[in-house]
Amino acid sequence: RKSKWDDKSYDFVYFTLLSRQGIHCKGLYMLPIIDRIAGELGLKGLVINYNDYQTKKHDDKLHNKELKKIKKNWKKFPNLKMISKSFSTDEVCSIMLGCKSVLFPNEADASPRILAEAIVRGRPVIVNSSIYGGWKYVNDVTGRFFDVPSLKEYFNRNYDIKATEDSLRSAMSESLL
């Protein structure tokens, strides 16, 4: 059956949480960099906030400050379409099949199931090289790694922004262009 996602109008999809958990684990703090590199490469991304439940686990000033900034600009990233909605398993499958790749800037995700689902569906994955789990599925056939500053490095502005951008640019180019 035909889905609205079948046209592959998005180059990549990124499933995240618009919450403190998204900042802490899902790499949500990388959105401005992702948007900038997508624009440079002429790519269109789909960012799906599948839940905005707020956990108390990461209730601190740094997470909250970054989350407020992301929420304020949520719809203002020109190269990313943002959707806040929970999707059924069938819809997630359709979305993945309708996009050319799946992006994982995740840092603290033990083993993102969606990474294996993307690979099974033949979608290249673009994955944070420091992800805690799931990295064993990524090789030259299934996708590419890129370097993401840790949350601590990001908050302290103690990372090489050019190296981060170059790494993401290279991974996206090799996977999508």
CSV table of N, CA and C in Angstrom, one decimal:
chain,number,residue,atom,x,y,z
A,1,ARG,N,0.8,-1.2,0.0
A,1,ARG,CA,0.0,0.0,0.0
A,1,ARG,C,0.9,1.2,0.0
A,2,LYS,N,0.5,2.3,-0.7
A,2,LYS,CA,1.2,3.5,-0.9
A,2,LYS,C,1.2,4.3,0.4
A,3,SER,N,2.4,4.9,0.7
A,3,SER,CA,2.5,5.7,1.9
A,3,SER,C,2.9,7.1,1.4
A,4,LYS,N,2.6,8.1,2.3
A,4,LYS,CA,3.0,9.5,1.9
A,4,LYS,C,4.5,9.7,2.0
A,5,TRP,N,5.2,8.7,2.6
A,5,TRP,CA,6.7,8.7,2.7
A,5,TRP,C,7.4,8.1,1.5
A,6,ASP,N,6.7,7.5,0.6
A,6,ASP,CA,7.3,6.7,-0.5
A,6,ASP,C,8.1,7.5,-1.5
A,7,ASP,N,8.0,8.8,-1.5
A,7,ASP,CA,8.7,9.6,-2.6
A,7,ASP,C,10.1,9.9,-2.3
A,8,LYS,N,10.6,9.4,-1.1
A,8,LYS,CA,12.0,9.7,-0.8
A,8,LYS,C,12.4,11.1,-0.9
A,9,SER,N,11.6,12.0,-0.5
A,9,SER,CA,11.8,13.4,-0.6
A,9,SER,C,12.8,13.9,0.5
A,10,TYR,N,13.1,13.1,1.5
A,10,TYR,CA,14.0,13.5,2.5
A,10,TYR,C,15.3,12.6,2.4
A,11,ASP,N,16.4,13.3,2.5
A,11,ASP,CA,17.7,12.6,2.4
A,11,ASP,C,18.0,11.8,3.7
A,12,PHE,N,17.6,12.3,4.8
A,12,PHE,CA,17.8,11.5,6.1
A,12,PHE,C,16.7,11.8,7.1
A,13,VAL,N,16.6,10.9,8.0
A,13,VAL,CA,15.6,11.0,9.1
A,13,VAL,C,16.4,10.9,10.4
A,14,TYR,N,16.0,11.6,11.4
A,14,TYR,CA,16.6,11.6,12.7
A,14,TYR,C,15.5,11.5,13.7
A,15,PHE,N,15.4,10.4,14.5
A,15,PHE,CA,14.4,10.2,15.5
A,15,PHE,C,15.0,10.6,16.8
A,16,THR,N,14.3,11.5,17.5
A,16,THR,CA,14.8,12.1,18.8
A,16,THR,C,13.7,12.4,19.7
A,17,LEU,N,14.1,12.9,20.9
A,17,LEU,CA,13.1,13.4,21.9
A,17,LEU,C,13.4,14.9,22.1
A,18,LEU,N,12.3,15.7,22.0
A,18,LEU,CA,12.4,17.1,22.3
A,18,LEU,C,12.3,17.2,23.9
A,19,SER,N,13.3,16.8,24.6
A,19,SER,CA,13.3,16.8,26.0
A,19,SER,C,14.7,16.8,26.5
A,20,ARG,N,14.8,16.9,27.9
A,20,ARG,CA,16.2,16.8,28.4
A,20,ARG,C,16.9,15.5,28.1
A,21,GLN,N,16.1,14.4,28.0
A,21,GLN,CA,16.6,13.1,27.6
A,21,GLN,C,17.2,13.2,26.2
A,22,GLY,N,16.5,13.9,25.3
A,22,GLY,CA,17.0,14.1,23.9
A,22,GLY,C,18.3,14.8,23.9
A,23,ILE,N,18.5,15.8,24.8
A,23,ILE,CA,19.7,16.6,24.9
A,23,ILE,C,20.8,15.6,25.4
A,24,HIS,N,20.5,14.9,26.5
A,24,HIS,CA,21.5,14.0,27.1
A,24,HIS,C,21.9,12.8,26.3
A,25,CYS,N,20.9,12.1,25.7
A,25,CYS,CA,21.2,10.8,25.1
A,25,CYS,C,21.1,10.8,23.5
A,26,LYS,N,20.2,11.6,23.0
A,26,LYS,CA,19.9,11.5,21.6
A,26,LYS,C,20.7,12.5,20.7
A,27,GLY,N,21.6,13.3,21.3
A,27,GLY,CA,22.3,14.2,20.5
A,27,GLY,C,21.6,15.4,19.9
A,28,LEU,N,20.5,15.8,20.6
A,28,LEU,CA,19.6,16.9,20.1
A,28,LEU,C,20.4,18.2,20.0
A,29,TYR,N,21.4,18.3,20.9
A,29,TYR,CA,22.2,19.6,20.9
A,29,TYR,C,23.0,19.8,19.6
A,30,MET,N,23.0,18.7,18.7
A,30,MET,CA,23.7,18.8,17.4
A,30,MET,C,22.8,19.4,16.3
A,31,LEU,N,21.6,19.7,16.6
A,31,LEU,CA,20.6,20.2,15.5
A,31,LEU,C,21.2,21.3,14.7
A,32,PRO,N,21.7,22.4,15.4
A,32,PRO,CA,22.2,23.5,14.5
A,32,PRO,C,23.3,23.1,13.6
A,33,ILE,N,24.2,22.2,14.0
A,33,ILE,CA,25.3,21.8,13.1
A,33,ILE,C,24.7,20.9,12.0
A,34,ILE,N,23.8,20.0,12.4
A,34,ILE,CA,23.2,19.1,11.4
A,34,ILE,C,22.5,20.0,10.3
A,35,ASP,N,21.7,21.0,10.7
A,35,ASP,CA,21.0,21.8,9.8
A,35,ASP,C,22.0,22.6,8.9
A,36,ARG,N,23.1,23.1,9.4
A,36,ARG,CA,24.1,23.8,8.7
A,36,ARG,C,24.7,22.9,7.6
A,37,ILE,N,25.2,21.7,8.0
A,37,ILE,CA,25.8,20.8,7.1
A,37,ILE,C,24.8,20.3,6.0
A,38,ALA,N,23.6,20.1,6.4
A,38,ALA,CA,22.6,19.6,5.4
A,38,ALA,C,22.4,20.7,4.4
A,39,GLY,N,22.4,22.0,4.8
A,39,GLY,CA,22.2,23.1,3.9
A,39,GLY,C,23.4,23.2,2.9
A,40,GLU,N,24.6,23.1,3.4
A,40,GLU,CA,25.8,23.1,2.6
A,40,GLU,C,25.8,22.1,1.5
A,41,LEU,N,25.3,20.9,1.9
A,41,LEU,CA,25.3,19.8,0.9
A,41,LEU,C,24.0,19.7,0.1
A,42,GLY,N,23.1,20.6,0.3
A,42,GLY,CA,21.8,20.6,-0.4
A,42,GLY,C,20.9,19.4,0.0
A,43,LEU,N,21.0,19.0,1.2
A,43,LEU,CA,20.2,17.9,1.7
A,43,LEU,C,19.0,18.4,2.5
A,44,LYS,N,17.9,17.5,2.5
A,44,LYS,CA,16.8,17.8,3.3
A,44,LYS,C,16.6,16.7,4.4
A,45,GLY,N,16.5,17.1,5.6
A,45,GLY,CA,16.3,16.2,6.7
A,45,GLY,C,15.0,16.2,7.3
A,46,LEU,N,14.6,15.1,7.9
A,46,LEU,CA,13.3,15.0,8.6
A,46,LEU,C,13.7,14.7,10.1
A,47,VAL,N,13.3,15.5,11.0
A,47,VAL,CA,13.5,15.3,12.4
A,47,VAL,C,12.2,15.0,13.1
A,48,ILE,N,12.2,13.8,13.7
A,48,ILE,CA,10.9,13.4,14.4
A,48,ILE,C,11.1,13.3,15.9
A,49,ASN,N,10.3,14.1,16.6
A,49,ASN,CA,10.3,14.1,18.0
A,49,ASN,C,9.1,13.1,18.3
A,50,TYR,N,9.5,12.0,18.8
A,50,TYR,CA,8.4,10.9,19.0
A,50,TYR,C,7.9,11.0,20.4
A,51,ASN,N,8.4,11.8,21.3
A,51,ASN,CA,7.8,11.9,22.6
A,51,ASN,C,8.5,13.1,23.3
A,52,ASP,N,7.7,13.9,24.0
A,52,ASP,CA,8.3,15.1,24.7
A,52,ASP,C,8.2,14.9,26.2
A,53,TYR,N,8.1,13.7,26.6
A,53,TYR,CA,8.0,13.4,28.1
A,53,TYR,C,9.3,13.9,28.8
A,54,GLN,N,9.1,14.7,29.8
A,54,GLN,CA,10.2,15.2,30.6
A,54,GLN,C,10.6,14.3,31.7
A,55,THR,N,11.9,13.9,31.7
A,55,THR,CA,12.3,13.1,32.8
A,55,THR,C,13.0,13.9,33.9
A,56,LYS,N,13.0,13.5,35.1
A,56,LYS,CA,13.7,14.3,36.2
A,56,LYS,C,15.1,13.9,36.2
A,57,LYS,N,15.5,12.8,35.5
A,57,LYS,CA,16.9,12.3,35.6
A,57,LYS,C,17.9,13.4,35.3
A,58,HIS,N,17.6,14.2,34.3
A,58,HIS,CA,18.6,15.2,33.9
A,58,HIS,C,18.1,16.6,34.1
A,59,ASP,N,17.5,16.8,35.3
A,59,ASP,CA,16.9,18.1,35.6
A,59,ASP,C,18.0,19.0,36.2
A,60,ASP,N,18.7,19.7,35.2
A,60,ASP,CA,19.8,20.6,35.6
A,60,ASP,C,19.8,21.8,34.7
A,61,LYS,N,20.5,22.8,35.1
A,61,LYS,CA,20.5,24.1,34.3
A,61,LYS,C,21.0,23.9,32.9
A,62,LEU,N,22.1,23.2,32.7
A,62,LEU,CA,22.6,23.1,31.4
A,62,LEU,C,21.7,22.4,30.4
A,63,HIS,N,21.1,21.3,30.8
A,63,HIS,CA,20.1,20.6,29.9
A,63,HIS,C,18.9,21.5,29.6
A,64,ASN,N,18.4,22.1,30.7
A,64,ASN,CA,17.2,23.0,30.5
A,64,ASN,C,17.5,24.2,29.6
A,65,LYS,N,18.7,24.8,29.8
A,65,LYS,CA,19.0,25.9,29.0
A,65,LYS,C,19.1,25.5,27.5
A,66,GLU,N,19.8,24.4,27.2
A,66,GLU,CA,19.9,24.0,25.8
A,66,GLU,C,18.6,23.6,25.3
A,67,LEU,N,17.8,22.9,26.1
A,67,LEU,CA,16.4,22.5,25.6
A,67,LEU,C,15.6,23.7,25.3
A,68,LYS,N,15.6,24.7,26.1
A,68,LYS,CA,14.8,25.9,25.8
A,68,LYS,C,15.3,26.5,24.5
A,69,LYS,N,16.6,26.6,24.2
A,69,LYS,CA,17.1,27.1,23.0
A,69,LYS,C,16.6,26.3,21.8
A,70,ILE,N,16.7,25.0,21.9
A,70,ILE,CA,16.2,24.1,20.8
A,70,ILE,C,14.7,24.3,20.6
A,71,LYS,N,13.9,24.3,21.7
A,71,LYS,CA,12.5,24.4,21.5
A,71,LYS,C,12.1,25.7,20.9
A,72,LYS,N,12.8,26.8,21.3
A,72,LYS,CA,12.5,28.1,20.7
A,72,LYS,C,12.8,28.1,19.2
A,73,ASN,N,13.8,27.4,18.8
A,73,ASN,CA,14.1,27.4,17.3
A,73,ASN,C,13.7,26.1,16.6
A,74,TRP,N,12.8,25.3,17.2
A,74,TRP,CA,12.4,24.0,16.7
A,74,TRP,C,12.0,24.0,15.3
A,75,LYS,N,11.2,25.0,14.9
A,75,LYS,CA,10.6,25.1,13.5
A,75,LYS,C,11.4,26.0,12.6
A,76,LYS,N,12.6,26.5,13.1
A,76,LYS,CA,13.3,27.5,12.3
A,76,LYS,C,14.6,27.0,11.6
A,77,PHE,N,14.8,25.7,11.6
A,77,PHE,CA,15.9,25.2,10.9
A,77,PHE,C,15.5,25.0,9.4
A,78,PRO,N,16.1,25.7,8.5
A,78,PRO,CA,15.6,25.7,7.1
A,78,PRO,C,15.8,24.4,6.4
A,79,ASN,N,16.7,23.6,6.8
A,79,ASN,CA,17.0,22.4,6.0
A,79,ASN,C,16.4,21.1,6.6
A,80,LEU,N,15.6,21.4,7.7
A,80,LEU,CA,15.1,20.3,8.5
A,80,LEU,C,13.6,20.5,8.6
A,81,LYS,N,12.8,19.5,8.3
A,81,LYS,CA,11.4,19.5,8.6
A,81,LYS,C,11.2,18.8,10.0
A,82,MET,N,10.5,19.5,10.9
A,82,MET,CA,10.3,19.0,12.2
A,82,MET,C,8.9,18.5,12.4
A,83,ILE,N,8.8,17.3,13.0
A,83,ILE,CA,7.4,16.7,13.2
A,83,ILE,C,7.5,16.2,14.7
A,84,SER,N,6.4,16.6,15.5
A,84,SER,CA,6.3,16.1,16.8
A,84,SER,C,5.1,15.2,16.8
A,85,LYS,N,5.3,13.9,16.9
A,85,LYS,CA,4.2,12.9,16.8
A,85,LYS,C,4.7,11.6,17.1
A,86,SER,N,3.9,10.8,17.8
A,86,SER,CA,4.3,9.3,17.9
A,86,SER,C,3.8,8.6,16.7
A,87,PHE,N,4.6,7.7,16.2
A,87,PHE,CA,4.2,6.9,15.0
A,87,PHE,C,4.1,5.5,15.4
A,88,SER,N,3.2,4.8,14.7
A,88,SER,CA,3.1,3.3,14.8
A,88,SER,C,4.4,2.7,14.2
A,89,THR,N,4.6,1.4,14.5
A,89,THR,CA,5.7,0.6,14.0
A,89,THR,C,5.6,0.7,12.4
A,90,ASP,N,4.5,0.5,11.9
A,90,ASP,CA,4.3,0.5,10.4
A,90,ASP,C,4.7,1.9,9.8
A,91,GLU,N,4.3,2.9,10.5
A,91,GLU,CA,4.6,4.3,10.0
A,91,GLU,C,6.1,4.5,10.1
A,92,VAL,N,6.8,4.1,11.2
A,92,VAL,CA,8.2,4.2,11.3
A,92,VAL,C,8.9,3.5,10.1
A,93,CYS,N,8.4,2.3,9.8
A,93,CYS,CA,9.0,1.6,8.7
A,93,CYS,C,8.8,2.3,7.4
A,94,SER,N,7.6,2.9,7.2
A,94,SER,CA,7.4,3.7,6.0
A,94,SER,C,8.2,4.9,5.9
A,95,ILE,N,8.4,5.6,7.0
A,95,ILE,CA,9.3,6.8,7.1
A,95,ILE,C,10.7,6.4,6.7
A,96,MET,N,11.2,5.3,7.3
A,96,MET,CA,12.6,4.9,7.0
A,96,MET,C,12.7,4.5,5.5
A,97,LEU,N,11.8,3.8,5.0
A,97,LEU,CA,11.8,3.4,3.6
A,97,LEU,C,11.7,4.6,2.7
A,98,GLY,N,11.1,5.7,3.1
A,98,GLY,CA,10.9,6.9,2.3
A,98,GLY,C,12.0,7.9,2.4
A,99,CYS,N,13.0,7.6,3.3
A,99,CYS,CA,14.2,8.5,3.4
A,99,CYS,C,15.4,7.7,2.9
A,100,LYS,N,16.4,8.4,2.5
A,100,LYS,CA,17.6,7.8,1.9
A,100,LYS,C,18.6,7.2,3.0
A,101,SER,N,18.5,7.8,4.2
A,101,SER,CA,19.4,7.3,5.3
A,101,SER,C,18.8,7.7,6.6
A,102,VAL,N,19.5,7.2,7.7
A,102,VAL,CA,19.0,7.5,9.1
A,102,VAL,C,20.2,8.0,9.8
A,103,LEU,N,20.0,9.1,10.5
A,103,LEU,CA,21.1,9.8,11.3
A,103,LEU,C,21.0,9.5,12.8
A,104,PHE,N,22.1,9.2,13.4
A,104,PHE,CA,22.2,8.9,14.8
A,104,PHE,C,23.3,9.7,15.5
A,105,PRO,N,23.0,10.9,15.9
A,105,PRO,CA,24.0,11.7,16.6
A,105,PRO,C,24.0,11.2,18.1
A,106,ASN,N,23.3,10.2,18.4
A,106,ASN,CA,23.1,9.7,19.8
A,106,ASN,C,24.4,9.5,20.5
A,107,GLU,N,24.5,9.8,21.7
A,107,GLU,CA,25.7,9.6,22.5
A,107,GLU,C,25.5,8.5,23.5
A,108,ALA,N,24.4,8.5,24.2
A,108,ALA,CA,24.2,7.6,25.4
A,108,ALA,C,23.1,6.5,25.1
A,109,ASP,N,22.8,6.2,23.9
A,109,ASP,CA,21.8,5.2,23.6
A,109,ASP,C,22.6,3.9,23.6
A,110,ALA,N,22.2,3.0,24.5
A,110,ALA,CA,22.9,1.7,24.7
A,110,ALA,C,23.0,0.9,23.4
A,111,SER,N,21.9,0.8,22.8
A,111,SER,CA,21.9,0.1,21.5
A,111,SER,C,20.6,0.4,20.8
A,112,PRO,N,20.6,1.5,20.0
A,112,PRO,CA,19.4,2.0,19.4
A,112,PRO,C,18.8,0.9,18.5
A,113,ARG,N,17.6,0.4,18.8
A,113,ARG,CA,17.0,-0.6,18.0
A,113,ARG,C,16.7,-0.1,16.6
A,114,ILE,N,16.4,1.2,16.5
A,114,ILE,CA,16.1,1.7,15.2
A,114,ILE,C,17.3,1.7,14.3
A,115,LEU,N,18.5,1.6,14.8
A,115,LEU,CA,19.7,1.5,14.0
A,115,LEU,C,19.7,0.2,13.2
A,116,ALA,N,19.4,-0.9,14.0
A,116,ALA,CA,19.3,-2.2,13.3
A,116,ALA,C,18.2,-2.3,12.4
A,117,GLU,N,17.0,-1.6,12.7
A,117,GLU,CA,15.9,-1.6,11.8
A,117,GLU,C,16.2,-0.9,10.5
A,118,ALA,N,17.0,0.2,10.6
A,118,ALA,CA,17.4,0.9,9.4
A,118,ALA,C,18.3,0.1,8.5
A,119,ILE,N,19.2,-0.6,9.1
A,119,ILE,CA,20.1,-1.5,8.3
A,119,ILE,C,19.3,-2.6,7.6
A,120,VAL,N,18.4,-3.2,8.4
A,120,VAL,CA,17.6,-4.3,7.8
A,120,VAL,C,16.8,-3.8,6.6
A,121,ARG,N,16.4,-2.6,6.7
A,121,ARG,CA,15.6,-2.0,5.6
A,121,ARG,C,16.5,-1.4,4.5
A,122,GLY,N,17.8,-1.6,4.6
A,122,GLY,CA,18.7,-1.2,3.5
A,122,GLY,C,19.0,0.3,3.5
A,123,ARG,N,18.8,0.9,4.6
A,123,ARG,CA,19.1,2.4,4.7
A,123,ARG,C,20.4,2.6,5.3
A,124,PRO,N,21.3,3.3,4.7
A,124,PRO,CA,22.6,3.6,5.3
A,124,PRO,C,22.4,4.4,6.6
A,125,VAL,N,23.2,4.2,7.5
A,125,VAL,CA,23.2,4.9,8.8
A,125,VAL,C,24.4,5.8,8.9
A,126,ILE,N,24.1,6.9,9.5
A,126,ILE,CA,25.2,7.9,9.8
A,126,ILE,C,25.2,8.0,11.3
A,127,VAL,N,26.3,7.5,11.9
A,127,VAL,CA,26.3,7.3,13.4
A,127,VAL,C,27.4,8.0,14.1
A,128,ASN,N,27.1,8.5,15.3
A,128,ASN,CA,28.1,9.1,16.2
A,128,ASN,C,29.2,8.0,16.5
A,129,SER,N,30.4,8.3,16.2
A,129,SER,CA,31.5,7.4,16.4
A,129,SER,C,31.7,7.0,17.9
A,130,SER,N,31.1,7.8,18.8
A,130,SER,CA,31.3,7.5,20.3
A,130,SER,C,30.0,6.9,20.9
A,131,ILE,N,29.1,6.4,20.0
A,131,ILE,CA,27.8,5.8,20.6
A,131,ILE,C,28.2,4.6,21.4
A,132,TYR,N,27.4,4.5,22.5
A,132,TYR,CA,27.7,3.4,23.5
A,132,TYR,C,27.4,2.0,22.9
A,133,GLY,N,26.4,1.9,22.1
A,133,GLY,CA,26.0,0.6,21.5
A,133,GLY,C,25.6,0.7,20.1
A,134,GLY,N,25.5,-0.4,19.4
A,134,GLY,CA,25.0,-0.4,18.1
A,134,GLY,C,26.1,-0.2,17.0
A,135,TRP,N,27.3,0.3,17.5
A,135,TRP,CA,28.4,0.5,16.5
A,135,TRP,C,28.8,-0.7,15.8
A,136,LYS,N,28.6,-1.9,16.4
A,136,LYS,CA,29.1,-3.1,15.8
A,136,LYS,C,28.4,-3.4,14.4
A,137,TYR,N,27.2,-2.8,14.2
A,137,TYR,CA,26.5,-3.0,13.0
A,137,TYR,C,26.9,-2.1,11.8
A,138,VAL,N,27.8,-1.1,12.1
A,138,VAL,CA,28.2,-0.2,11.1
A,138,VAL,C,29.5,-0.6,10.5
A,139,ASN,N,29.5,-0.7,9.1
A,139,ASN,CA,30.7,-0.9,8.4
A,139,ASN,C,30.6,-0.2,7.0
A,140,ASP,N,31.5,-0.4,6.1
A,140,ASP,CA,31.5,0.4,4.9
A,140,ASP,C,30.3,0.2,4.0
A,141,VAL,N,29.6,-0.9,4.2
A,141,VAL,CA,28.4,-1.2,3.5
A,141,VAL,C,27.1,-0.6,4.1
A,142,THR,N,27.1,-0.7,5.5
A,142,THR,CA,25.9,-0.2,6.2
A,142,THR,C,25.8,1.2,6.5
A,143,GLY,N,27.0,1.9,6.5
A,143,GLY,CA,26.9,3.3,6.9
A,143,GLY,C,28.3,3.9,7.2
A,144,ARG,N,28.2,5.1,7.8
A,144,ARG,CA,29.5,5.8,8.2
A,144,ARG,C,29.4,6.4,9.6
A,145,PHE,N,30.5,6.5,10.2
A,145,PHE,CA,30.6,7.2,11.5
A,145,PHE,C,31.0,8.6,11.3
A,146,PHE,N,30.6,9.5,12.3
A,146,PHE,CA,31.1,10.8,12.3
A,146,PHE,C,31.4,11.2,13.8
A,147,ASP,N,32.2,12.2,14.0
A,147,ASP,CA,32.6,12.6,15.4
A,147,ASP,C,31.7,13.6,15.9
A,148,VAL,N,31.2,13.4,17.1
A,148,VAL,CA,30.3,14.3,17.8
A,148,VAL,C,31.0,14.7,19.1
A,149,PRO,N,31.0,15.9,19.5
A,149,PRO,CA,31.6,16.3,20.8
A,149,PRO,C,30.7,15.7,21.9
A,150,SER,N,31.3,15.3,23.0
A,150,SER,CA,30.5,14.8,24.1
A,150,SER,C,29.7,16.0,24.6
A,151,LEU,N,28.7,15.6,25.4
A,151,LEU,CA,27.8,16.7,25.9
A,151,LEU,C,28.6,17.6,26.8
A,152,LYS,N,29.5,17.1,27.6
A,152,LYS,CA,30.3,18.0,28.4
A,152,LYS,C,31.2,18.9,27.5
A,153,GLU,N,31.8,18.4,26.5
A,153,GLU,CA,32.6,19.2,25.6
A,153,GLU,C,31.8,20.3,24.9
A,154,TYR,N,30.6,19.9,24.5
A,154,TYR,CA,29.7,20.8,23.8
A,154,TYR,C,29.3,21.9,24.8
A,155,PHE,N,28.8,21.6,26.0
A,155,PHE,CA,28.4,22.6,26.9
A,155,PHE,C,29.5,23.6,27.3
A,156,ASN,N,30.8,23.0,27.4
A,156,ASN,CA,31.9,23.8,27.8
A,156,ASN,C,32.6,24.5,26.6
A,157,ARG,N,32.0,24.2,25.4
A,157,ARG,CA,32.6,24.8,24.1
A,157,ARG,C,34.1,24.4,24.0
A,158,ASN,N,34.3,23.1,24.4
A,158,ASN,CA,35.7,22.6,24.4
A,158,ASN,C,35.8,21.5,23.3
A,159,TYR,N,35.6,21.9,22.1
A,159,TYR,CA,35.7,21.0,21.0
A,159,TYR,C,36.0,21.7,19.7
A,160,ASP,N,36.5,21.1,18.7
A,160,ASP,CA,36.9,21.7,17.5
A,160,ASP,C,35.7,21.7,16.5
A,161,ILE,N,35.0,22.8,16.4
A,161,ILE,CA,33.8,22.9,15.6
A,161,ILE,C,34.0,22.5,14.2
A,162,LYS,N,35.2,22.9,13.6
A,162,LYS,CA,35.5,22.6,12.2
A,162,LYS,C,35.7,21.1,12.0
A,163,ALA,N,36.4,20.5,13.0
A,163,ALA,CA,36.6,19.0,12.8
A,163,ALA,C,35.2,18.3,12.9
A,164,THR,N,34.4,18.8,13.8
A,164,THR,CA,33.0,18.1,14.0
A,164,THR,C,32.2,18.3,12.7
A,165,GLU,N,32.2,19.5,12.1
A,165,GLU,CA,31.5,19.8,10.9
A,165,GLU,C,32.1,19.0,9.7
A,166,ASP,N,33.4,18.9,9.6
A,166,ASP,CA,34.1,18.2,8.6
A,166,ASP,C,33.7,16.7,8.6
A,167,SER,N,33.7,16.2,9.8
A,167,SER,CA,33.4,14.8,10.0
A,167,SER,C,32.0,14.4,9.6
A,168,LEU,N,31.0,15.3,10.0
A,168,LEU,CA,29.6,15.1,9.6
A,168,LEU,C,29.4,15.3,8.1
A,169,ARG,N,30.1,16.3,7.6
A,169,ARG,CA,30.0,16.5,6.1
A,169,ARG,C,30.5,15.3,5.3
A,170,SER,N,31.6,14.8,5.8
A,170,SER,CA,32.2,13.6,5.1
A,170,SER,C,31.3,12.4,5.2
A,171,ALA,N,30.8,12.1,6.4
A,171,ALA,CA,29.9,11.0,6.6
A,171,ALA,C,28.6,11.1,5.7
A,172,MET,N,28.0,12.3,5.7
A,172,MET,CA,26.8,12.5,4.9
A,172,MET,C,27.1,12.4,3.4
A,173,SER,N,28.2,13.0,3.0
A,173,SER,CA,28.5,13.0,1.6
A,173,SER,C,28.8,11.5,1.1
A,174,GLU,N,29.5,10.8,1.9
A,174,GLU,CA,29.8,9.4,1.5
A,174,GLU,C,28.5,8.5,1.5
A,175,SER,N,27.6,8.8,2.4
A,175,SER,CA,26.4,8.0,2.5
A,175,SER,C,25.3,8.5,1.5
A,176,LEU,N,25.3,9.7,1.1
A,176,LEU,CA,24.1,10.3,0.4
A,176,LEU,C,24.4,10.8,-1.0
A,177,LEU,N,25.6,11.2,-1.3
A,177,LEU,CA,25.9,11.9,-2.5
A,177,LEU,C,26.6,11.0,-3.5
